[in-house]
C-alpha cells in the first residue's frame, strides 16, 4: 500500500512479508513524487526483500549441525564435558524444531518439567542454551534474534565464618592427609583443583613462589603467587619426605584426583560444621586479608580474580570486626563535651572590667566599646552610619584622647571626632594618613597643655 502524508510531496509505502514463519514489516518513503513511480518502487522492494528471506531460510541449518559446530569450536574450554552433557539434554526436546520456533516460553516450560535437579542447576542449563543460541545468532547468523531467557532467582548460600576454635575442631576431626590441605587452603586461598593438582615442579622454595599452569587456572592464564611464611614452612617440611610429583597425596600415597565429598562431609559433621563447603575456606582467606588491612588490589591479584567485584563477593567481615569499625567516626559533640582547663580568676589572665573579672581578650573588647562611647558624645552622627561601631578597627592611639579633659577647645574636639573617622582608614592599611593623624594628635596634646598653662598664668594671684 502506498500513501501520501499531509506535509510531504513524496509517496510512502507500507506492507508486510511472511515466509517460513518469519515476518518482515516495511514502512518507508519511496522518494518519488509521481504515484506510478512509487508503485514500481514498492513492487521492486517487495521482490528484493522476499528473495532475501528465501535465501536466508535456505542457508539455515538444523539443530544437530549447529551443535556440532559449537562443540567443535569450544574444545579448548575447561568445561567442555559439562557443556556437552547439558546441550545433549536440550537436544532431545529441540532437535526436530527449526530455530525460529524455539521461544523463551518453550525453553522455560521445558526446564520446569525437569524436577530432579535443584534451582541452581536449572540456571546452569538455561545459561548453557543461552550461550548456544547466542552462538547461532552472532557467529552462524541463522536466526534474527535471541529469545529473552530470564534465569530463576536463587537463594543466597549460607557462609561459614570460621573462628580459631572452628579451625581447631576441623583439624582434629579430619584424617591426617587432609590436614595439610586445609591449612594450605586457609593460608593461600587456592581452589581445591589447584591444591590437589599442585606439583613439586611448580613450587619454588628458594624464591618462595607457587605457579599455577594456564590449563589448571580458572581464568585460563598462568599465575605466579608468592607464599607466606606459614606456607613456606609447611612445604619445606613436606619436601623432605616427598615420594611423588604431586605435593598432596591421599591416605594411600596416591595423587588426589578429586577430593571425596564423603570424607569432607564426615570431617565437617564431626567438627559441628555441617554445611561447610571446601570453597568456603577461600572465602575465609579473603575475609581475613580484608580485616587485616590488605589492599583490595593485592587481594584481587593473590586470589586470581580479574575484577574487584569478585573480591567484594568473597570478603565477609566478621561481626567483631564491624563492631570495632563503628568507633572510627569522631563524636560530633566532642567539642561541646570537652571541659575547658580550670583557671584562677585572680591570675594575670583576667582583668577587672565594670566589676566583672574577664579574660584579657574579652576585656579589650569592652575597653574599646567604652572608649568609643566616651568619644562619640551625645550626637556624633553615628545614627546616620557615618562612623562605624566596630571595635575591632580601633587604633590604640585614639584612647589617649579620652584623657584630655574639659580644657580641650572646640578645634581639639573637632580633631577628636575626626579621629574616629580617620581611624577607619587605618583599618584599610592607609599608613600615610595614620602617620599624619598621629602627628596632629601629638600637636593637639601640646597645644592643650599650653592653653592650660596660659590659663594658670592669667589667674589672679590671691
Short mmCIF file of C-alpha atoms in Angstrom, two decimals:
data_model
loop_
_atom_site.label_atom_id
_atom_site.label_comp_id
_atom_site.label_asym_id
_atom_site.label_seq_id
_atom_site.Cartn_x
_atom_site.Cartn_y
_atom_site.Cartn_z
CA UNK A 1 0.00 0.00 0.00
CA UNK A 2 1.23 3.44 -0.92
CA UNK A 3 0.03 6.61 0.72
CA UNK A 4 0.91 10.28 0.97
CA UNK A 5 1.46 12.35 4.11
CA UNK A 6 -0.11 15.78 4.52
CA UNK A 7 3.08 17.81 4.74
CA UNK A 8 5.19 15.83 2.25
CA UNK A 9 5.40 15.78 -1.53
CA UNK A 10 6.69 12.16 -1.62
CA UNK A 11 4.74 8.91 -1.61
CA UNK A 12 5.24 6.34 1.19
CA UNK A 13 4.93 2.55 1.19
CA UNK A 14 3.76 0.23 3.96
CA UNK A 15 3.48 -3.57 3.73
CA UNK A 16 4.36 -6.85 5.49
CA UNK A 17 6.04 -10.01 4.17
CA UNK A 18 5.80 -13.52 5.68
CA UNK A 19 7.88 -16.55 4.76
CA UNK A 20 8.83 -19.68 6.68
CA UNK A 21 7.46 -18.35 9.96
CA UNK A 22 9.35 -15.07 9.57
CA UNK A 23 7.70 -11.68 9.25
CA UNK A 24 9.15 -8.50 7.78
CA UNK A 25 7.40 -5.14 8.22
CA UNK A 26 8.29 -2.21 5.95
CA UNK A 27 7.26 1.43 6.28
CA UNK A 28 9.43 3.91 4.39
CA UNK A 29 9.47 6.72 1.84
CA UNK A 30 9.71 5.97 -1.87
CA UNK A 31 11.36 9.34 -2.60
CA UNK A 32 9.04 9.58 -5.60
CA UNK A 33 6.63 12.42 -6.40
CA UNK A 34 4.62 10.54 -9.04
CA UNK A 35 2.30 7.77 -7.85
CA UNK A 36 3.14 5.45 -10.76
CA UNK A 37 6.85 5.54 -9.95
CA UNK A 38 6.09 4.99 -6.28
CA UNK A 39 4.13 1.81 -7.15
CA UNK A 40 7.07 0.49 -9.19
CA UNK A 41 9.42 1.20 -6.28
CA UNK A 42 7.17 -0.73 -3.88
CA UNK A 43 6.98 -3.76 -6.19
CA UNK A 44 10.75 -3.95 -6.61
CA UNK A 45 11.27 -3.59 -2.84
CA UNK A 46 8.86 -6.46 -2.19
CA UNK A 47 10.69 -8.75 -4.61
CA UNK A 48 14.13 -7.93 -3.18
CA UNK A 49 13.11 -8.49 0.44
CA UNK A 50 11.30 -11.74 -0.41
CA UNK A 51 14.41 -13.03 -2.19
CA UNK A 52 16.49 -12.25 0.88
CA UNK A 53 14.11 -14.13 3.16
CA UNK A 54 14.10 -17.13 0.83
CA UNK A 55 17.90 -17.23 0.61
CA UNK A 56 18.36 -16.92 4.38
CA UNK A 57 15.85 -19.70 5.02
CA UNK A 58 17.74 -21.99 2.65
CA UNK A 59 21.06 -21.31 4.43
CA UNK A 60 19.74 -22.12 7.93
CA UNK A 61 20.92 -25.49 9.18
CA UNK A 62 19.49 -27.89 11.73
CA UNK A 63 20.00 -28.11 15.49
CA UNK A 64 22.43 -31.02 15.17
CA UNK A 65 24.56 -29.17 12.62
CA UNK A 66 24.79 -26.07 14.81
CA UNK A 67 25.55 -28.20 17.89
CA UNK A 68 28.39 -30.00 16.14
CA UNK A 69 29.96 -26.70 15.04
CA UNK A 70 29.53 -25.19 18.51
CA UNK A 71 31.12 -28.06 20.43
CA UNK A 72 33.98 -28.32 17.93
CA UNK A 73 34.79 -24.61 18.39
CA UNK A 74 34.76 -24.98 22.20
CA UNK A 75 37.14 -27.90 22.55
CA UNK A 76 39.69 -25.77 24.37
CA UNK A 77 37.18 -24.87 27.06
CA UNK A 78 37.74 -26.41 30.50
CA UNK A 79 34.01 -27.10 30.88
CA UNK A 80 33.53 -28.82 27.52
CA UNK A 81 32.30 -32.02 29.20
CA UNK A 82 29.65 -30.14 31.16
CA UNK A 83 28.60 -28.21 28.04
CA UNK A 84 28.19 -31.40 26.04
CA UNK A 85 26.09 -33.05 28.76
CA UNK A 86 23.72 -30.10 29.14
CA UNK A 87 23.24 -29.46 25.42
CA UNK A 88 22.66 -33.17 24.81
CA UNK A 89 19.78 -32.99 27.27
CA UNK A 90 18.32 -29.98 25.41
CA UNK A 91 18.70 -31.81 22.10
CA UNK A 92 16.08 -34.40 22.97
CA UNK A 93 13.44 -31.62 23.02
CA UNK A 94 14.62 -29.21 20.30
CA UNK A 95 16.34 -31.41 17.72
CA UNK A 96 13.33 -31.58 15.41
CA UNK A 97 12.35 -27.91 15.66
CA UNK A 98 13.56 -25.07 13.41
CA UNK A 99 15.37 -22.32 15.26
CA UNK A 100 12.70 -19.68 14.72
CA UNK A 101 10.20 -21.83 16.66
CA UNK A 102 12.37 -22.03 19.79
CA UNK A 103 10.89 -19.37 22.04
CA UNK A 104 11.58 -18.29 25.62
CA UNK A 105 8.25 -19.75 26.74
CA UNK A 106 9.10 -23.14 25.29
CA UNK A 107 12.54 -23.14 26.93
CA UNK A 108 11.19 -22.23 30.38
CA UNK A 109 8.38 -24.79 30.11
CA UNK A 110 10.91 -27.48 29.24
CA UNK A 111 13.34 -26.74 32.08
CA UNK A 112 10.47 -26.53 34.60
CA UNK A 113 9.48 -30.09 33.77
CA UNK A 114 12.92 -31.26 34.90
CA UNK A 115 12.10 -31.66 38.58
CA UNK A 116 15.00 -33.90 39.62
CA UNK A 117 17.52 -31.02 39.80
CA UNK A 118 17.88 -28.00 42.06
CA UNK A 119 17.11 -24.42 41.13
CA UNK A 120 20.80 -23.50 40.77
CA UNK A 121 21.32 -26.42 38.37
CA UNK A 122 18.36 -25.27 36.28
CA UNK A 123 20.01 -21.89 35.93
CA UNK A 124 23.17 -23.59 34.65
CA UNK A 125 21.12 -25.37 31.98
CA UNK A 126 19.46 -22.09 30.99
CA UNK A 127 22.82 -20.33 30.77
CA UNK A 128 24.13 -23.07 28.51
CA UNK A 129 21.31 -22.87 25.98
CA UNK A 130 21.56 -19.06 26.01
CA UNK A 131 25.24 -19.34 25.07
CA UNK A 132 24.42 -21.80 22.32
CA UNK A 133 21.66 -19.65 20.80
CA UNK A 134 23.90 -16.61 21.05
CA UNK A 135 26.49 -18.53 19.01
CA UNK A 136 23.87 -19.38 16.38
CA UNK A 137 22.77 -15.74 16.21
CA UNK A 138 26.15 -13.96 16.15
CA UNK A 139 28.54 -16.39 14.51
CA UNK A 140 26.34 -18.55 12.28
CA UNK A 141 23.74 -15.83 11.62
CA UNK A 142 20.96 -18.39 11.32
CA UNK A 143 18.44 -16.52 13.44
CA UNK A 144 17.44 -12.87 13.56
CA UNK A 145 17.00 -12.56 17.33
CA UNK A 146 17.73 -14.40 20.56
CA UNK A 147 14.86 -15.41 22.86
CA UNK A 148 14.90 -13.39 26.09
CA UNK A 149 15.53 -16.05 28.74
CA UNK A 150 15.41 -15.00 32.38
CA UNK A 151 17.04 -17.22 34.98
CA UNK A 152 15.46 -18.13 38.30
CA UNK A 153 16.30 -16.19 41.44
CA UNK A 154 18.50 -18.29 43.71
CA UNK A 155 18.69 -18.11 47.47
CA UNK A 156 22.00 -16.86 48.79
CA UNK A 157 24.11 -19.69 50.12
CA UNK A 158 25.00 -19.72 53.80
CA UNK A 159 28.58 -18.76 54.57
CA UNK A 160 30.65 -20.08 57.45
CA UNK A 161 32.91 -17.56 59.12
CA UNK A 162 35.44 -19.83 60.81
CA UNK A 163 36.91 -18.87 64.16
CA UNK A 164 40.12 -20.25 65.62
CA UNK A 165 38.18 -22.82 67.63
CA UNK A 166 36.28 -23.89 64.48
CA UNK A 167 39.53 -24.44 62.59
CA UNK A 168 40.96 -26.40 65.53
CA UNK A 169 37.92 -28.71 65.67
CA UNK A 170 38.02 -29.19 61.90
CA UNK A 171 41.69 -30.14 62.02
CA UNK A 172 41.15 -32.62 64.85
CA UNK A 173 38.23 -34.33 63.11
CA UNK A 174 39.94 -34.60 59.69
CA UNK A 175 42.10 -37.53 58.53
CA UNK A 176 45.88 -36.90 58.59
CA UNK A 177 46.25 -36.49 54.80
CA UNK A 178 43.50 -33.80 54.76
CA UNK A 179 45.00 -31.56 57.46
CA UNK A 180 47.83 -30.01 55.40
CA UNK A 181 45.35 -29.44 52.56
CA UNK A 182 43.04 -27.47 54.90
CA UNK A 183 45.92 -25.37 56.23
CA UNK A 184 47.20 -24.73 52.71
CA UNK A 185 43.73 -23.57 51.62
CA UNK A 186 43.36 -21.21 54.61
CA UNK A 187 46.82 -19.71 54.01
CA UNK A 188 46.73 -19.36 50.20
CA UNK A 189 43.04 -19.24 49.20
CA UNK A 190 43.70 -21.75 46.40
CA UNK A 191 40.82 -23.61 44.80
CA UNK A 192 40.56 -27.32 45.56
CA UNK A 193 41.54 -28.28 41.99
CA UNK A 194 44.68 -26.12 42.18
CA UNK A 195 45.64 -27.71 45.51
CA UNK A 196 45.14 -31.35 44.53
CA UNK A 197 46.83 -30.75 41.16
CA UNK A 198 49.84 -28.87 42.58
CA UNK A 199 53.17 -30.42 41.52
CA UNK A 200 56.62 -30.00 43.05
CA UNK A 201 57.83 -28.64 39.73
CA UNK A 202 55.54 -25.63 40.30
CA UNK A 203 56.91 -25.00 43.80
CA UNK A 204 59.99 -22.77 44.16
CA UNK A 205 61.06 -22.85 47.80
CA UNK A 206 64.12 -20.73 47.13
CA UNK A 207 62.19 -17.80 45.62
CA UNK A 208 59.09 -18.61 47.72
CA UNK A 209 56.65 -18.72 44.76
CA UNK A 210 53.86 -21.05 43.58
CA UNK A 211 52.97 -21.39 39.91
CA UNK A 212 49.57 -22.34 38.52
CA UNK A 213 49.53 -23.55 34.93
CA UNK A 214 47.09 -21.95 32.50
CA UNK A 215 45.20 -25.21 31.86
CA UNK A 216 44.53 -25.58 35.59
CA UNK A 217 43.67 -21.93 36.31
CA UNK A 218 40.04 -20.83 36.10
CA UNK A 219 40.92 -17.59 34.30
CA UNK A 220 42.72 -19.51 31.55
CA UNK A 221 46.08 -17.82 32.15
CA UNK A 222 49.06 -18.91 34.23
CA UNK A 223 49.64 -17.26 37.59
CA UNK A 224 52.67 -16.88 39.87
CA UNK A 225 51.77 -16.43 43.53
CA UNK A 226 54.12 -15.66 46.44
CA UNK A 227 53.96 -17.84 49.54
CA UNK A 228 53.89 -16.56 53.10
CA UNK A 229 56.00 -17.89 55.98
CA UNK A 230 53.43 -20.48 57.07
CA UNK A 231 53.10 -21.97 53.58
CA UNK A 232 56.88 -21.97 53.15
CA UNK A 233 57.37 -23.85 56.42
CA UNK A 234 54.63 -26.37 55.55
CA UNK A 235 56.03 -27.16 52.10
CA UNK A 236 59.59 -27.35 53.41
CA UNK A 237 58.53 -29.97 55.97
CA UNK A 238 56.75 -31.95 53.23
CA UNK A 239 59.68 -31.61 50.83
CA UNK A 240 61.80 -33.94 52.99
CA UNK A 241 59.55 -36.96 52.54
CA UNK A 242 58.16 -36.35 49.02
CA UNK A 243 57.57 -39.53 47.05
CA UNK A 244 55.53 -38.26 44.11
CA UNK A 245 55.45 -35.46 41.57
CA UNK A 246 52.32 -34.17 43.31
CA UNK A 247 52.56 -32.26 46.55
CA UNK A 248 49.42 -33.55 48.27
CA UNK A 249 48.59 -37.28 48.36
CA UNK A 250 45.72 -39.30 49.78
CA UNK A 251 45.86 -41.84 52.60
CA UNK A 252 47.20 -44.50 50.22
CA UNK A 253 50.02 -42.26 48.98
CA UNK A 254 48.34 -41.74 45.59
CA UNK A 255 47.59 -38.44 43.85
CA UNK A 256 44.21 -36.95 44.76
CA UNK A 257 42.20 -36.75 41.56
CA UNK A 258 39.20 -35.24 43.35
CA UNK A 259 38.50 -34.54 47.00
CA UNK A 260 35.88 -37.08 48.00
CA UNK A 261 32.73 -35.45 49.29
CA UNK A 262 32.07 -38.19 51.82
CA UNK A 263 35.43 -37.63 53.54
CA UNK A 264 34.79 -33.90 53.75
CA UNK A 265 31.23 -34.43 54.98
CA UNK A 266 32.38 -36.74 57.80
CA UNK A 267 35.05 -34.28 58.90
CA UNK A 268 32.71 -31.28 58.96
CA UNK A 269 29.95 -33.20 60.73
CA UNK A 270 32.33 -34.41 63.44
CA UNK A 271 33.54 -30.83 63.93
CA UNK A 272 29.99 -29.48 64.24
CA UNK A 273 30.30 -27.55 60.97
CA UNK A 274 27.66 -29.24 58.82
CA UNK A 275 27.14 -27.43 55.54
CA UNK A 276 30.69 -26.09 55.39
CA UNK A 277 31.98 -26.32 51.83
CA UNK A 278 35.65 -26.62 50.99
CA UNK A 279 35.29 -23.50 48.84
CA UNK A 280 34.29 -21.59 51.99
CA UNK A 281 37.94 -21.77 53.02
CA UNK A 282 38.71 -19.48 50.09
CA UNK A 283 36.06 -17.04 51.35
CA UNK A 284 37.62 -17.12 54.83
CA UNK A 285 41.06 -16.44 53.36
CA UNK A 286 39.83 -13.34 51.51
CA UNK A 287 37.86 -12.12 54.54
CA UNK A 288 40.84 -12.41 56.90
CA UNK A 289 43.00 -10.49 54.42
CA UNK A 290 40.44 -7.68 54.22
CA UNK A 291 40.12 -7.49 58.02
CA UNK A 292 43.90 -7.32 58.35
CA UNK A 293 44.04 -4.26 56.10
CA UNK A 294 45.39 -5.88 52.93
CA UNK A 295 44.91 -3.70 49.86
CA UNK A 296 41.94 -4.77 47.71
CA UNK A 297 44.07 -4.78 44.55
CA UNK A 298 46.54 -7.09 46.28
CA UNK A 299 43.70 -9.43 47.30
CA UNK A 300 42.47 -9.42 43.69
CA UNK A 301 45.88 -10.45 42.37
CA UNK A 302 46.51 -13.03 45.10
CA UNK A 303 43.09 -14.58 44.55
CA UNK A 304 43.46 -14.70 40.78
CA UNK A 305 40.37 -12.57 40.11
CA UNK A 306 40.03 -10.17 37.20
CA UNK A 307 37.68 -7.62 38.80
CA UNK A 308 37.20 -6.05 42.22
CA UNK A 309 33.57 -7.18 42.16
CA UNK A 310 34.77 -10.71 42.83
CA UNK A 311 36.79 -9.50 45.81
CA UNK A 312 33.65 -7.92 47.22
CA UNK A 313 31.76 -11.18 46.71
CA UNK A 314 34.37 -13.22 48.59
CA UNK A 315 35.04 -10.90 51.55
CA UNK A 316 32.72 -11.23 54.55
CA UNK A 317 33.85 -9.12 57.54
CA UNK A 318 33.05 -10.65 60.93
CA UNK A 319 30.72 -9.07 63.44
CA UNK A 320 33.57 -8.34 65.86
CA UNK A 321 35.50 -6.55 63.12
CA UNK A 322 32.46 -4.44 62.18
CA UNK A 323 31.88 -3.61 65.86
CA UNK A 324 35.41 -2.19 66.09
CA UNK A 325 34.90 -0.16 62.93
CA UNK A 326 31.86 1.58 64.39
CA UNK A 327 34.17 3.51 66.75
CA UNK A 328 36.17 5.03 63.90
CA UNK A 329 33.97 8.09 63.49
CA UNK A 330 34.51 11.21 65.64
CA UNK A 331 31.87 12.16 68.18
CA UNK A 332 30.07 15.25 66.78
CA UNK A 333 29.61 16.54 70.35
CA UNK A 334 33.23 16.01 71.32
CA UNK A 335 34.00 19.75 71.31
CA UNK A 336 30.92 20.53 73.38
CA UNK A 337 31.66 17.80 75.91
CA UNK A 338 35.30 18.73 76.17
CA UNK A 339 35.96 20.52 79.51
CA UNK A 340 37.99 23.71 79.44
CA UNK A 341 41.04 23.74 81.72
CA UNK A 342 40.36 25.36 85.06
CA UNK A 343 41.89 28.79 85.61
CA UNK A 344 42.24 31.03 88.65
CA UNK A 345 40.36 34.28 88.01
CA UNK A 346 42.81 36.18 90.20
CA UNK A 347 45.69 35.25 87.90
CA UNK A 348 47.21 37.52 85.26
CA UNK A 349 44.88 36.07 82.56
CA UNK A 350 41.92 38.07 83.96
CA UNK A 351 41.38 41.81 84.44
CA UNK A 352 38.54 43.68 86.23
CA UNK A 353 36.06 45.46 83.92
CA UNK A 354 32.94 47.09 85.38
CA UNK A 355 33.03 44.90 88.47
CA UNK A 356 33.47 41.69 86.42
CA UNK A 357 36.59 39.51 86.06
CA UNK A 358 37.01 38.94 82.31
CA UNK A 359 39.70 37.36 80.19
CA UNK A 360 42.12 39.72 78.52
CA UNK A 361 40.66 39.30 75.04
CA UNK A 362 37.13 39.92 76.22
CA UNK A 363 38.30 42.82 78.43
CA UNK A 364 39.97 44.55 75.50
CA UNK A 365 36.71 44.44 73.52
CA UNK A 366 34.82 46.01 76.41
CA UNK A 367 37.50 48.69 76.79
CA UNK A 368 37.18 49.54 73.11
CA UNK A 369 33.41 49.82 73.40
CA UNK A 370 33.56 52.01 76.50
CA UNK A 371 36.17 54.26 74.91
CA UNK A 372 34.06 54.64 71.79
CA UNK A 373 31.03 55.63 73.85
CA UNK A 374 33.10 58.34 75.55
CA UNK A 375 34.42 59.67 72.27
CA UNK A 376 31.21 59.84 70.31
CA UNK A 377 29.36 62.16 72.79
CA UNK A 378 25.62 62.76 72.74
CA UNK A 379 25.16 63.08 68.99
CA UNK A 380 28.13 62.43 66.76
CA UNK A 381 26.36 61.23 63.63
CA UNK A 382 26.55 57.55 64.44
CA UNK A 383 22.80 57.19 63.78
CA UNK A 384 23.40 58.17 60.14
CA UNK A 385 26.07 55.44 59.76
CA UNK A 386 28.86 57.95 59.13
CA UNK A 387 31.04 56.17 61.65
CA UNK A 388 31.49 52.55 62.45
CA UNK A 389 30.77 50.96 65.82
CA UNK A 390 33.05 48.02 65.08
CA UNK A 391 35.54 47.95 67.95
CA UNK A 392 37.95 45.75 66.03
CA UNK A 393 39.26 48.60 63.83
CA UNK A 394 40.18 50.95 66.71
CA UNK A 395 43.68 52.38 66.90
CA UNK A 396 45.17 52.30 70.41
CA UNK A 397 46.45 55.87 69.93
CA UNK A 398 42.89 57.17 69.94
CA UNK A 399 42.39 56.03 73.53
CA UNK A 400 44.74 58.79 74.71
CA UNK A 401 42.25 61.42 73.52
CA UNK A 402 39.80 60.43 76.26
CA UNK A 403 42.17 61.85 78.91
CA UNK A 404 42.28 65.44 77.59
CA UNK A 405 39.61 66.62 79.99
CA UNK A 406 37.30 69.62 79.68
CA UNK A 407 40.09 72.03 78.82
CA UNK A 408 40.13 70.91 75.19
CA UNK A 409 38.91 73.70 72.92
CA UNK A 410 36.49 73.44 70.00
CA UNK A 411 39.24 72.74 67.49
CA UNK A 412 40.51 69.91 69.66
CA UNK A 413 37.01 68.46 69.87
CA UNK A 414 36.75 68.58 66.09
CA UNK A 415 40.06 66.76 65.81
CA UNK A 416 38.78 64.29 68.39
CA UNK A 417 35.74 63.48 66.32
CA UNK A 418 37.68 63.42 63.05
CA UNK A 419 39.97 60.90 64.67
CA UNK A 420 37.14 58.36 64.74
CA UNK A 421 36.61 58.87 61.02
CA UNK A 422 40.27 58.79 60.12
CA UNK A 423 40.69 55.72 62.25
CA UNK A 424 38.62 53.83 59.68
CA UNK A 425 41.35 54.46 57.13
CA UNK A 426 43.87 52.69 59.34
CA UNK A 427 41.81 49.50 59.02
CA UNK A 428 42.43 49.69 55.29
CA UNK A 429 46.18 49.98 55.76
CA UNK A 430 46.37 53.73 54.96
CA UNK A 431 49.70 54.19 56.69
CA UNK A 432 50.33 57.71 55.42
CA UNK A 433 47.10 59.09 56.87
CA UNK A 434 47.78 57.27 60.14
CA UNK A 435 51.19 58.86 60.47
CA UNK A 436 49.71 62.31 59.68
CA UNK A 437 46.96 61.85 62.24
CA UNK A 438 49.46 60.70 64.86
CA UNK A 439 51.42 63.95 64.36
CA UNK A 440 48.23 66.04 64.73
CA UNK A 441 47.30 64.22 67.95
CA UNK A 442 50.70 64.91 69.47
CA UNK A 443 50.45 68.59 68.44
CA UNK A 444 46.98 68.80 69.95
CA UNK A 445 48.28 67.48 73.24
CA UNK A 446 50.97 70.12 73.38
CA UNK A 447 48.55 72.89 72.47
CA UNK A 448 46.16 71.75 75.19
CA UNK A 449 48.93 71.83 77.77
CA UNK A 450 49.97 75.30 76.53
CA UNK A 451 46.41 76.64 76.83
CA UNK A 452 46.09 75.26 80.35
CA UNK A 453 49.46 76.76 81.32
CA UNK A 454 48.42 80.17 79.98
CA UNK A 455 45.17 79.96 81.94
CA UNK A 456 47.12 79.32 85.12
CA UNK A 457 49.37 82.32 84.46
CA UNK A 458 46.39 84.55 83.77
CA UNK A 459 44.73 83.57 87.02
CA UNK A 460 44.92 86.42 89.53
CA UNK A 461 47.18 85.92 92.49
CA UNK A 462 45.27 85.82 95.76
#
